[in-house]
């Protein structure tokens, strides 16, 4: 069975590719025939025709095909090549996948819904007749559906249903989700806004940097050099020269005073004896035997004689503590103890354990329960 399915899938690939090429050729021929449609071309509505007077590039068959499309679906006929290209793309993309009859029926139904909805919209908004034809903008299909819907409901409701038919038909035809389309549009808009913001901020930063560099490179204006022959400058120069002279005299007096003080200090110090180092060596005197051991306690340094006594921590008196509360039973009332016993029994029952609380011994920190389990527990 698997081998037969594999052979069938292998045979389906070239068939879908051939169909895609055929549909693409039909789309090109239909677009050429619709684009070169002329009113004077002989069509199936004419009893006789002259083959030499055909202006359609598709020939007589192209003229007949274009006339038939315009008669049936009106101005929507120009979308037929696009629909054929979409069908060609679908055949080529899904050539390696096996599609059931339900998927194909959904695709065909979507195709019909798209064209019917567009015909109704064209019939309502494009009321001009098509060339030499007697039909309106939506063709025979648009006229029939729009007239029927106008009798049953208002025009606004008919347009809404036609738009919904187009949207649902596109989703069935191409198999995409409009939610993903909305997400994609939002993502693209967000990225564009982020790109524009980054570009604007980058331009602002570059402008500020250029302005700062221009300010730093701008040379400072130098003050004009005053003239030497200006009376004010002569007075300022004379006062400055007098101040500099006084400062030099004061510095000389201070230097002279420091020299005199240094010479007086050198004169007051005794001269250092000159000689060898051995002649000036002083031998240490050991004194009596025992040396430091025979010194009295008064002669020993106080830091050596007196050792620091260790500090004994002083504990607070016991009288500072509060008296113990011997009345433990007064902490919980009998009602509290009964509720605690009932809670304990209930919790043991949650684990399928049956027991009875025999006695309760409340304490300051821990409350003790004596439990009597049921037989077999």
PDB file of N, CA and C in Angstrom, residues 18-32 81 84-85 88:
ATOM      1  N   UNK A  18       3.079  20.221 -15.174  1.00  0.00           N
ATOM      2  CA  UNK A  18       2.546  20.440 -16.527  1.00  0.00           C
ATOM      3  C   UNK A  18       1.282  21.289 -16.474  1.00  0.00           C
ATOM      4  N   UNK A  19       0.405  21.003 -15.499  1.00  0.00           N
ATOM      5  CA  UNK A  19      -0.811  21.803 -15.356  1.00  0.00           C
ATOM      6  C   UNK A  19      -0.484  23.254 -15.025  1.00  0.00           C
ATOM      7  N   UNK A  20       0.535  23.466 -14.190  1.00  0.00           N
ATOM      8  CA  UNK A  20       0.932  24.833 -13.850  1.00  0.00           C
ATOM      9  C   UNK A  20       1.409  25.591 -15.084  1.00  0.00           C
ATOM     10  N   UNK A  21       2.187  24.930 -15.929  1.00  0.00           N
ATOM     11  CA  UNK A  21       2.654  25.583 -17.155  1.00  0.00           C
ATOM     12  C   UNK A  21       1.499  25.894 -18.095  1.00  0.00           C
ATOM     13  N   UNK A  22       0.538  24.959 -18.208  1.00  0.00           N
ATOM     14  CA  UNK A  22      -0.621  25.181 -19.080  1.00  0.00           C
ATOM     15  C   UNK A  22      -1.461  26.353 -18.573  1.00  0.00           C
ATOM     16  N   UNK A  23      -1.685  26.400 -17.268  1.00  0.00           N
ATOM     17  CA  UNK A  23      -2.483  27.495 -16.694  1.00  0.00           C
ATOM     18  C   UNK A  23      -1.769  28.828 -16.866  1.00  0.00           C
ATOM     19  N   UNK A  24      -0.439  28.840 -16.734  1.00  0.00           N
ATOM     20  CA  UNK A  24       0.319  30.074 -16.941  1.00  0.00           C
ATOM     21  C   UNK A  24       0.196  30.564 -18.387  1.00  0.00           C
ATOM     22  N   UNK A  25       0.226  29.640 -19.339  1.00  0.00           N
ATOM     23  CA  UNK A  25       0.050  30.021 -20.744  1.00  0.00           C
ATOM     24  C   UNK A  25      -1.357  30.560 -20.991  1.00  0.00           C
ATOM     25  N   UNK A  26      -2.369  29.936 -20.374  1.00  0.00           N
ATOM     26  CA  UNK A  26      -3.739  30.437 -20.514  1.00  0.00           C
ATOM     27  C   UNK A  26      -3.889  31.827 -19.911  1.00  0.00           C
ATOM     28  N   UNK A  27      -3.201  32.081 -18.789  1.00  0.00           N
ATOM     29  CA  UNK A  27      -3.258  33.410 -18.174  1.00  0.00           C
ATOM     30  C   UNK A  27      -2.662  34.465 -19.100  1.00  0.00           C
ATOM     31  N   UNK A  28      -1.545  34.142 -19.742  1.00  0.00           N
ATOM     32  CA  UNK A  28      -0.938  35.089 -20.681  1.00  0.00           C
ATOM     33  C   UNK A  28      -1.863  35.343 -21.876  1.00  0.00           C
ATOM     34  N   UNK A  29      -2.479  34.294 -22.408  1.00  0.00           N
ATOM     35  CA  UNK A  29      -3.383  34.444 -23.555  1.00  0.00           C
ATOM     36  C   UNK A  29      -4.625  35.247 -23.172  1.00  0.00           C
ATOM     37  N   UNK A  30      -5.178  35.006 -21.968  1.00  0.00           N
ATOM     38  CA  UNK A  30      -6.370  35.737 -21.538  1.00  0.00           C
ATOM     39  C   UNK A  30      -6.057  37.217 -21.332  1.00  0.00           C
ATOM     40  N   UNK A  31      -4.901  37.524 -20.725  1.00  0.00           N
ATOM     41  CA  UNK A  31      -4.533  38.930 -20.534  1.00  0.00           C
ATOM     42  C   UNK A  31      -4.342  39.636 -21.870  1.00  0.00           C
ATOM     43  N   UNK A  32      -3.752  38.965 -22.845  1.00  0.00           N
ATOM     44  CA  UNK A  32      -3.563  39.559 -24.173  1.00  0.00           C
ATOM     45  C   UNK A  32      -4.903  39.790 -24.864  1.00  0.00           C
ATOM     46  N   UNK A  81      -6.763  36.891 -15.463  1.00  0.00           N
ATOM     47  CA  UNK A  81      -5.358  36.455 -15.556  1.00  0.00           C
ATOM     48  C   UNK A  81      -4.662  36.358 -14.199  1.00  0.00           C
ATOM     49  N   UNK A  84      -5.700  33.147 -12.621  1.00  0.00           N
ATOM     50  CA  UNK A  84      -5.008  32.004 -13.229  1.00  0.00           C
ATOM     51  C   UNK A  84      -3.555  31.917 -12.765  1.00  0.00           C
ATOM     52  N   UNK A  85      -2.894  33.057 -12.588  1.00  0.00           N
ATOM     53  CA  UNK A  85      -1.515  33.046 -12.064  1.00  0.00           C
ATOM     54  C   UNK A  85      -1.493  32.514 -10.635  1.00  0.00           C
ATOM     55  N   UNK A  88      -1.831  28.831 -10.844  1.00  0.00           N
ATOM     56  CA  UNK A  88      -0.560  28.248 -11.289  1.00  0.00           C
ATOM     57  C   UNK A  88       0.433  28.166 -10.137  1.00  0.00           C
TER      58      UNK A  88
END
